[in-house]
PDB file of C-alpha atoms in Angstrom:
ATOM      1  CA  MET A   1      69.217  51.062 -30.036  1.00 55.00           C
ATOM      2  CA  ARG A   2      66.444  52.829 -28.129  1.00 70.00           C
ATOM      3  CA  SER A   3      64.901  51.325 -25.010  1.00 72.00           C
ATOM      4  CA  LEU A   4      61.609  50.336 -26.643  1.00 79.00           C
ATOM      5  CA  GLN A   5      63.460  48.782 -29.574  1.00 85.00           C
ATOM      6  CA  LEU A   6      65.519  46.737 -27.124  1.00 86.00           C
ATOM      7  CA  VAL A   7      62.352  45.573 -25.350  1.00 89.00           C
ATOM      8  CA  LYS A   8      60.845  44.613 -28.699  1.00 90.00           C
ATOM      9  CA  TYR A   9      64.000  42.685 -29.575  1.00 90.00           C
ATOM     10  CA  ASP A  10      63.888  40.814 -26.236  1.00 90.00           C
ATOM     11  CA  ILE A  11      60.288  39.725 -26.764  1.00 93.00           C
ATOM     12  CA  LEU A  12      60.836  38.756 -30.406  1.00 93.00           C
ATOM     13  CA  SER A  13      63.935  36.749 -29.475  1.00 92.00           C
ATOM     14  CA  PHE A  14      61.822  34.797 -27.003  1.00 92.00           C
ATOM     15  CA  CYS A  15      59.017  34.227 -29.509  1.00 93.00           C
ATOM     16  CA  LYS A  16      61.343  33.205 -32.350  1.00 92.00           C
ATOM     17  CA  SER A  17      63.541  30.815 -30.368  1.00 91.00           C
ATOM     18  CA  TYR A  18      62.817  27.131 -30.997  1.00 92.00           C
ATOM     19  CA  LEU A  19      63.919  26.423 -27.419  1.00 92.00           C
ATOM     20  CA  THR A  20      60.871  28.362 -26.210  1.00 93.00           C
ATOM     21  CA  TYR A  21      58.496  25.966 -27.911  1.00 95.00           C
ATOM     22  CA  ILE A  22      60.455  22.866 -26.918  1.00 95.00           C
ATOM     23  CA  ALA A  23      60.268  23.949 -23.266  1.00 93.00           C
ATOM     24  CA  LEU A  24      56.551  24.734 -23.522  1.00 94.00           C
ATOM     25  CA  ILE A  25      55.803  21.376 -25.133  1.00 95.00           C
ATOM     26  CA  LEU A  26      57.754  19.524 -22.439  1.00 95.00           C
ATOM     27  CA  ILE A  27      55.918  21.368 -19.653  1.00 94.00           C
ATOM     28  CA  TRP A  28      52.536  20.749 -21.285  1.00 93.00           C
ATOM     29  CA  LEU A  29      53.363  17.072 -21.739  1.00 94.00           C
ATOM     30  CA  VAL A  30      54.264  16.702 -18.058  1.00 91.00           C
ATOM     31  CA  LEU A  31      51.155  18.559 -16.893  1.00 89.00           C
ATOM     32  CA  GLY A  32      49.006  16.638 -19.376  1.00 88.00           C
ATOM     33  CA  LEU A  33      50.329  13.307 -18.121  1.00 89.00           C
ATOM     34  CA  ILE A  34      49.736  14.278 -14.489  1.00 84.00           C
ATOM     35  CA  THR A  35      46.212  15.452 -15.323  1.00 83.00           C
ATOM     36  CA  PHE A  36      45.473  12.202 -17.175  1.00 82.00           C
ATOM     37  CA  LEU A  37      46.704  10.076 -14.267  1.00 82.00           C
ATOM     38  CA  MET A  38      44.650  12.092 -11.779  1.00 77.00           C
ATOM     39  CA  ALA A  39      41.497  11.790 -13.866  1.00 73.00           C
ATOM     40  CA  ARG A  40      42.046   8.077 -14.391  1.00 75.00           C
ATOM     41  CA  ASN A  41      42.799   7.146 -10.787  1.00 71.00           C
ATOM     42  CA  ASN A  42      40.511   9.536  -8.911  1.00 68.00           C
ATOM     43  CA  ASP A  43      37.769  10.292 -11.466  1.00 61.00           C
ATOM     44  CA  GLN A  44      38.486  13.958 -10.848  1.00 66.00           C
ATOM     45  CA  VAL A  45      41.347  16.394 -11.209  1.00 68.00           C
ATOM     46  CA  ASN A  46      42.849  18.196  -8.243  1.00 65.00           C
ATOM     47  CA  TYR A  47      43.200  21.689  -9.706  1.00 71.00           C
ATOM     48  CA  SER A  48      45.141  22.916  -6.677  1.00 71.00           C
ATOM     49  CA  SER A  49      47.886  20.385  -7.370  1.00 74.00           C
ATOM     50  CA  ILE A  50      47.906  21.191 -11.093  1.00 81.00           C
ATOM     51  CA  LEU A  51      48.113  24.930 -10.371  1.00 82.00           C
ATOM     52  CA  SER A  52      51.023  24.576  -7.938  1.00 83.00           C
ATOM     53  CA  MET A  53      52.964  22.372 -10.378  1.00 87.00           C
ATOM     54  CA  ALA A  54      52.190  24.668 -13.317  1.00 89.00           C
ATOM     55  CA  ASN A  55      53.292  27.713 -11.331  1.00 89.00           C
ATOM     56  CA  TRP A  56      56.584  26.143 -10.319  1.00 89.00           C
ATOM     57  CA  MET A  57      57.395  24.956 -13.863  1.00 91.00           C
ATOM     58  CA  PHE A  58      56.452  28.191 -15.616  1.00 93.00           C
ATOM     59  CA  LEU A  59      58.164  30.378 -13.002  1.00 92.00           C
ATOM     60  CA  PHE A  60      61.354  28.346 -13.355  1.00 91.00           C
ATOM     61  CA  PHE A  61      61.110  28.550 -17.148  1.00 93.00           C
ATOM     62  CA  GLY A  62      60.328  32.267 -16.915  1.00 94.00           C
ATOM     63  CA  LEU A  63      63.377  32.884 -14.749  1.00 93.00           C
ATOM     64  CA  LEU A  64      65.612  31.064 -17.239  1.00 92.00           C
ATOM     65  CA  VAL A  65      64.205  33.284 -20.002  1.00 94.00           C
ATOM     66  CA  VAL A  66      64.857  36.390 -17.894  1.00 94.00           C
ATOM     67  CA  ILE A  67      68.427  35.245 -17.182  1.00 92.00           C
ATOM     68  CA  LYS A  68      69.029  34.626 -20.871  1.00 91.00           C
ATOM     69  CA  THR A  69      67.636  38.086 -21.635  1.00 91.00           C
ATOM     70  CA  ILE A  70      69.866  39.931 -19.152  1.00 90.00           C
ATOM     71  CA  THR A  71      73.014  37.970 -20.046  1.00 88.00           C
ATOM     72  CA  ARG A  72      72.592  37.749 -23.826  1.00 86.00           C
ATOM     73  CA  ASP A  73      74.547  40.910 -24.611  1.00 81.00           C
ATOM     74  CA  TYR A  74      77.454  39.749 -22.440  1.00 80.00           C
ATOM     75  CA  SER A  75      77.605  36.318 -24.069  1.00 78.00           C
ATOM     76  CA  GLN A  76      77.367  37.863 -27.554  1.00 76.00           C
ATOM     77  CA  GLY A  77      79.923  40.576 -26.785  1.00 71.00           C
ATOM     78  CA  THR A  78      77.547  43.408 -27.733  1.00 71.00           C
ATOM     79  CA  ILE A  79      77.113  44.948 -24.272  1.00 75.00           C
ATOM     80  CA  GLN A  80      79.457  47.870 -25.080  1.00 72.00           C
ATOM     81  CA  LEU A  81      77.006  49.075 -27.725  1.00 72.00           C
ATOM     82  CA  TYR A  82      74.440  49.843 -25.025  1.00 75.00           C
ATOM     83  CA  MET A  83      76.686  50.936 -22.142  1.00 74.00           C
ATOM     84  CA  ASN A  84      79.008  53.489 -23.775  1.00 77.00           C
ATOM     85  CA  LYS A  85      77.281  56.512 -22.201  1.00 81.00           C
ATOM     86  CA  VAL A  86      75.588  57.110 -18.854  1.00 82.00           C
ATOM     87  CA  ARG A  87      72.299  57.923 -20.567  1.00 84.00           C
ATOM     88  CA  ASN A  88      72.469  54.716 -22.593  1.00 83.00           C
ATOM     89  CA  ARG A  89      73.271  52.669 -19.486  1.00 85.00           C
ATOM     90  CA  ILE A  90      70.240  53.970 -17.620  1.00 87.00           C
ATOM     91  CA  GLY A  91      68.073  53.378 -20.686  1.00 88.00           C
ATOM     92  CA  TYR A  92      69.438  49.840 -20.928  1.00 89.00           C
ATOM     93  CA  ILE A  93      68.509  49.049 -17.296  1.00 90.00           C
ATOM     94  CA  ILE A  94      65.019  50.489 -17.786  1.00 92.00           C
ATOM     95  CA  ALA A  95      64.546  48.505 -21.013  1.00 91.00           C
ATOM     96  CA  LYS A  96      65.558  45.225 -19.386  1.00 93.00           C
ATOM     97  CA  THR A  97      63.244  45.931 -16.438  1.00 94.00           C
ATOM     98  CA  ILE A  98      60.344  46.520 -18.829  1.00 94.00           C
ATOM     99  CA  SER A  99      61.214  43.247 -20.584  1.00 94.00           C
ATOM    100  CA  ILE A 100      61.083  41.401 -17.254  1.00 95.00           C
ATOM    101  CA  ILE A 101      57.667  42.925 -16.507  1.00 95.00           C
ATOM    102  CA  LEU A 102      56.343  41.839 -19.911  1.00 96.00           C
ATOM    103  CA  PHE A 103      57.714  38.320 -19.444  1.00 96.00           C
ATOM    104  CA  SER A 104      55.906  38.194 -16.088  1.00 96.00           C
ATOM    105  CA  PHE A 105      52.587  38.904 -17.795  1.00 95.00           C
ATOM    106  CA  ILE A 106      53.357  36.487 -20.631  1.00 95.00           C
ATOM    107  CA  PHE A 107      54.077  33.561 -18.324  1.00 95.00           C
ATOM    108  CA  ALA A 108      51.114  34.345 -16.057  1.00 93.00           C
ATOM    109  CA  PHE A 109      48.907  34.312 -19.177  1.00 93.00           C
ATOM    110  CA  ILE A 110      50.430  31.038 -20.422  1.00 94.00           C
ATOM    111  CA  THR A 111      49.733  29.467 -17.021  1.00 91.00           C
ATOM    112  CA  TYR A 112      46.124  30.659 -17.153  1.00 89.00           C
ATOM    113  CA  ILE A 113      45.634  29.278 -20.677  1.00 90.00           C
ATOM    114  CA  THR A 114      47.149  25.967 -19.560  1.00 89.00           C
ATOM    115  CA  LEU A 115      44.711  25.698 -16.648  1.00 85.00           C
ATOM    116  CA  MET A 116      41.834  26.660 -18.962  1.00 84.00           C
ATOM    117  CA  LEU A 117      42.758  23.794 -21.297  1.00 84.00           C
ATOM    118  CA  VAL A 118      42.902  21.399 -18.354  1.00 82.00           C
ATOM    119  CA  GLN A 119      39.445  22.577 -17.335  1.00 79.00           C
ATOM    120  CA  VAL A 120      38.024  22.128 -20.840  1.00 76.00           C
ATOM    121  CA  PHE A 121      39.399  18.624 -21.384  1.00 76.00           C
ATOM    122  CA  THR A 122      38.408  17.371 -17.930  1.00 75.00           C
ATOM    123  CA  ASP A 123      35.004  19.087 -17.655  1.00 67.00           C
ATOM    124  CA  GLY A 124      36.143  20.560 -14.380  1.00 62.00           C
ATOM    125  CA  LYS A 125      34.926  23.491 -12.344  1.00 65.00           C
ATOM    126  CA  ASN A 126      35.533  27.059 -13.434  1.00 64.00           C
ATOM    127  CA  LEU A 127      38.846  28.603 -12.477  1.00 66.00           C
ATOM    128  CA  ASP A 128      38.865  31.062  -9.601  1.00 67.00           C
ATOM    129  CA  GLY A 129      39.335  34.542 -11.052  1.00 67.00           C
ATOM    130  CA  ASP A 130      40.859  35.824  -7.815  1.00 71.00           C
ATOM    131  CA  LYS A 131      43.564  33.161  -7.993  1.00 74.00           C
ATOM    132  CA  PHE A 132      44.409  34.263 -11.523  1.00 79.00           C
ATOM    133  CA  LEU A 133      44.769  37.904 -10.425  1.00 83.00           C
ATOM    134  CA  THR A 134      46.907  36.812  -7.472  1.00 84.00           C
ATOM    135  CA  ASN A 135      49.029  34.779  -9.874  1.00 85.00           C
ATOM    136  CA  ILE A 136      49.688  37.843 -12.020  1.00 89.00           C
ATOM    137  CA  TRP A 137      50.957  39.784  -9.015  1.00 91.00           C
ATOM    138  CA  PHE A 138      53.044  36.847  -7.855  1.00 92.00           C
ATOM    139  CA  TYR A 139      54.671  36.302 -11.264  1.00 94.00           C
ATOM    140  CA  LEU A 140      55.432  40.021 -11.426  1.00 95.00           C
ATOM    141  CA  ILE A 141      57.018  40.128  -7.960  1.00 94.00           C
ATOM    142  CA  PHE A 142      58.864  36.808  -8.389  1.00 94.00           C
ATOM    143  CA  LEU A 143      60.461  37.562 -11.756  1.00 95.00           C
ATOM    144  CA  LEU A 144      61.177  41.215 -10.954  1.00 95.00           C
ATOM    145  CA  PHE A 145      62.908  40.388  -7.679  1.00 94.00           C
ATOM    146  CA  PHE A 146      65.026  37.527  -8.987  1.00 93.00           C
ATOM    147  CA  GLY A 147      65.537  39.214 -12.359  1.00 93.00           C
ATOM    148  CA  LEU A 148      66.819  42.482 -10.875  1.00 94.00           C
ATOM    149  CA  LEU A 149      68.910  40.643  -8.276  1.00 93.00           C
ATOM    150  CA  LEU A 150      70.608  38.526 -10.939  1.00 92.00           C
ATOM    151  CA  PHE A 151      70.884  41.563 -13.227  1.00 92.00           C
ATOM    152  CA  LEU A 152      72.884  43.378 -10.545  1.00 92.00           C
ATOM    153  CA  VAL A 153      75.145  40.351 -10.129  1.00 91.00           C
ATOM    154  CA  THR A 154      75.541  40.250 -13.923  1.00 88.00           C
ATOM    155  CA  LEU A 155      76.701  43.872 -13.987  1.00 88.00           C
ATOM    156  CA  ILE A 156      79.255  43.071 -11.282  1.00 88.00           C
ATOM    157  CA  VAL A 157      80.710  39.716 -12.381  1.00 86.00           C
ATOM    158  CA  GLN A 158      79.864  39.878 -16.125  1.00 81.00           C
ATOM    159  CA  LYS A 159      79.886  36.073 -16.425  1.00 84.00           C
ATOM    160  CA  PRO A 160      76.638  34.516 -17.773  1.00 82.00           C
ATOM    161  CA  ALA A 161      77.527  31.011 -16.544  1.00 85.00           C
ATOM    162  CA  VAL A 162      77.710  32.275 -12.954  1.00 86.00           C
ATOM    163  CA  ILE A 163      74.288  33.917 -13.282  1.00 87.00           C
ATOM    164  CA  PHE A 164      72.619  30.769 -14.613  1.00 86.00           C
ATOM    165  CA  THR A 165      74.191  28.726 -11.810  1.00 86.00           C
ATOM    166  CA  LEU A 166      73.131  31.216  -9.134  1.00 84.00           C
ATOM    167  CA  GLY A 167      69.587  31.438 -10.519  1.00 84.00           C
ATOM    168  CA  ILE A 168      69.160  27.663 -10.543  1.00 83.00           C
ATOM    169  CA  PHE A 169      70.600  27.442  -7.023  1.00 82.00           C
ATOM    170  CA  LEU A 170      68.235  30.075  -5.596  1.00 80.00           C
ATOM    171  CA  VAL A 171      65.073  28.673  -7.181  1.00 78.00           C
ATOM    172  CA  PHE A 172      65.764  24.959  -7.450  1.00 74.00           C
ATOM    173  CA  ILE A 173      68.185  24.059  -4.634  1.00 75.00           C
ATOM    174  CA  VAL A 174      67.317  26.469  -1.804  1.00 70.00           C
ATOM    175  CA  PRO A 175      63.712  25.186  -1.342  1.00 69.00           C
ATOM    176  CA  PHE A 176      65.020  21.665  -0.793  1.00 71.00           C
ATOM    177  CA  ILE A 177      67.610  22.834   1.736  1.00 71.00           C
ATOM    178  CA  GLN A 178      65.234  24.908   3.870  1.00 69.00           C
ATOM    179  CA  PRO A 179      63.447  21.985   5.643  1.00 66.00           C
ATOM    180  CA  PHE A 180      66.797  20.771   6.961  1.00 67.00           C
ATOM    181  CA  ILE A 181      67.745  24.147   8.443  1.00 67.00           C
ATOM    182  CA  GLY A 182      65.468  23.446  11.397  1.00 64.00           C
ATOM    183  CA  LEU A 183      67.749  20.558  12.362  1.00 65.00           C
ATOM    184  CA  ILE A 184      70.612  22.935  13.170  1.00 69.00           C
ATOM    185  CA  PRO A 185      71.071  22.899  16.971  1.00 69.00           C
ATOM    186  CA  ASP A 186      70.028  26.083  18.811  1.00 65.00           C
ATOM    187  CA  TRP A 187      69.875  28.273  15.691  1.00 68.00           C
ATOM    188  CA  GLY A 188      67.719  26.216  13.316  1.00 63.00           C
ATOM    189  CA  GLU A 189      64.314  27.465  14.470  1.00 70.00           C
ATOM    190  CA  LYS A 190      65.454  31.100  14.596  1.00 70.00           C
ATOM    191  CA  ILE A 191      66.888  30.908  11.082  1.00 70.00           C
ATOM    192  CA  GLN A 192      63.669  29.392   9.723  1.00 71.00           C
ATOM    193  CA  LYS A 193      61.622  32.202  11.263  1.00 73.00           C
ATOM    194  CA  SER A 194      63.904  34.829   9.740  1.00 72.00           C
ATOM    195  CA  LEU A 195      63.595  33.193   6.300  1.00 70.00           C
ATOM    196  CA  LYS A 196      59.909  34.200   6.270  1.00 76.00           C
ATOM    197  CA  TYR A 197      61.113  37.773   5.733  1.00 78.00           C
ATOM    198  CA  ILE A 198      63.787  37.080   3.105  1.00 81.00           C
ATOM    199  CA  PRO A 199      62.328  37.305  -0.442  1.00 83.00           C
ATOM    200  CA  PHE A 200      64.401  34.602  -2.133  1.00 77.00           C
ATOM    201  CA  SER A 201      63.226  32.215   0.595  1.00 79.00           C
ATOM    202  CA  TYR A 202      59.491  32.871   0.858  1.00 81.00           C
ATOM    203  CA  LEU A 203      59.026  33.550  -2.865  1.00 85.00           C
ATOM    204  CA  THR A 204      60.450  30.160  -3.856  1.00 83.00           C
ATOM    205  CA  GLU A 205      58.367  28.513  -1.135  1.00 80.00           C
ATOM    206  CA  LYS A 206      55.154  30.148  -2.366  1.00 81.00           C
ATOM    207  CA  SER A 207      55.944  29.157  -5.968  1.00 80.00           C
ATOM    208  CA  GLN A 208      55.300  25.538  -4.981  1.00 75.00           C
ATOM    209  CA  THR A 209      51.878  26.103  -3.410  1.00 75.00           C
ATOM    210  CA  ASP A 210      48.426  26.726  -4.876  1.00 69.00           C
ATOM    211  CA  SER A 211      47.498  29.268  -2.189  1.00 71.00           C
ATOM    212  CA  ILE A 212      49.675  32.349  -2.608  1.00 80.00           C
ATOM    213  CA  LYS A 213      49.260  34.693   0.330  1.00 82.00           C
ATOM    214  CA  PHE A 214      51.545  37.468   1.544  1.00 82.00           C
ATOM    215  CA  SER A 215      51.671  38.924   5.017  1.00 81.00           C
ATOM    216  CA  ASN A 216      51.758  42.719   5.239  1.00 86.00           C
ATOM    217  CA  TRP A 217      55.478  42.593   5.996  1.00 86.00           C
ATOM    218  CA  GLN A 218      56.128  40.293   3.027  1.00 84.00           C
ATOM    219  CA  TRP A 219      54.282  42.683   0.701  1.00 88.00           C
ATOM    220  CA  PHE A 220      56.358  45.591   1.999  1.00 92.00           C
ATOM    221  CA  ILE A 221      59.664  43.706   1.884  1.00 90.00           C
ATOM    222  CA  SER A 222      58.996  42.388  -1.642  1.00 90.00           C
ATOM    223  CA  LEU A 223      58.101  45.775  -3.125  1.00 93.00           C
ATOM    224  CA  ALA A 224      60.867  47.584  -1.229  1.00 94.00           C
ATOM    225  CA  SER A 225      63.426  45.004  -2.380  1.00 93.00           C
ATOM    226  CA  ILE A 226      62.391  45.446  -6.013  1.00 95.00           C
ATOM    227  CA  VAL A 227      62.678  49.245  -5.775  1.00 96.00           C
ATOM    228  CA  ILE A 228      66.073  49.022  -4.034  1.00 95.00           C
ATOM    229  CA  LEU A 229      67.409  46.524  -6.583  1.00 95.00           C
ATOM    230  CA  PHE A 230      66.201  48.693  -9.477  1.00 95.00           C
ATOM    231  CA  ILE A 231      67.925  51.768  -8.024  1.00 95.00           C
ATOM    232  CA  ALA A 232      71.070  49.733  -7.289  1.00 94.00           C
ATOM    233  CA  ASN A 233      71.200  48.504 -10.896  1.00 92.00           C
ATOM    234  CA  ILE A 234      70.909  52.034 -12.264  1.00 93.00           C
ATOM    235  CA  ALA A 235      73.430  53.460  -9.771  1.00 91.00           C
ATOM    236  CA  TYR A 236      76.002  50.740 -10.463  1.00 90.00           C
ATOM    237  CA  ALA A 237      75.597  50.914 -14.241  1.00 86.00           C
ATOM    238  CA  ALA A 238      75.808  54.714 -14.241  1.00 84.00           C
ATOM    239  CA  LYS A 239      79.079  54.806 -12.291  1.00 80.00           C
ATOM    240  CA  ARG A 240      80.982  51.946 -13.852  1.00 70.00           C
ATOM    241  CA  ASP A 241      82.186  51.375 -17.393  1.00 64.00           C
ATOM    242  CA  ILE A 242      81.003  47.967 -18.598  1.00 58.00           C
TER     243      ILE A 242
END
């Protein structure tokens, strides 16, 4: 199967899965309920709160989709069909990376449509176009970093259950642990400062806020990490029989 055909298959699998629509409906129901309660109690909707909640939910959902995409061939036992030659292995890594990029755009677009619907039904103010563009970049960086990181782990351990567990831990558990790190005697404050320059830390933190801003160092570290992880995936896949 050629790379573009594999990308097409990944996207179609996402679109045809009934779990996709169940997850979307559940997220929309939660956001709809929160919007209704805000409008009822405050006579206005706090779009910043809605955006931060929508981002967190759709990023988490997007990461689960990415994990399913990169582990599907292992769970189905079809990975050998794509990894029997070095050329095919490299093409497979490139195809999965393209799929992750497309999923980033898809989920950023779904988030934008969701906020547009909230705006229409609540007669709210127009959405900030700059925030939407920032969201696109953030979704791209977030899903590429975590996707390629977990993809590399997948190539090494070849156990889908481990990847799902690790993904949930990094995105769901780590943010709740971070506030308590500062309580560690002597080292807590230093560790918290260093976490500002570790992607899996500051990316998950920013996914829960409505104002997504990167420092120059965070931009550099994020992009460099993605490039390094992409090269590491190709190098590992090219040298090892899967």
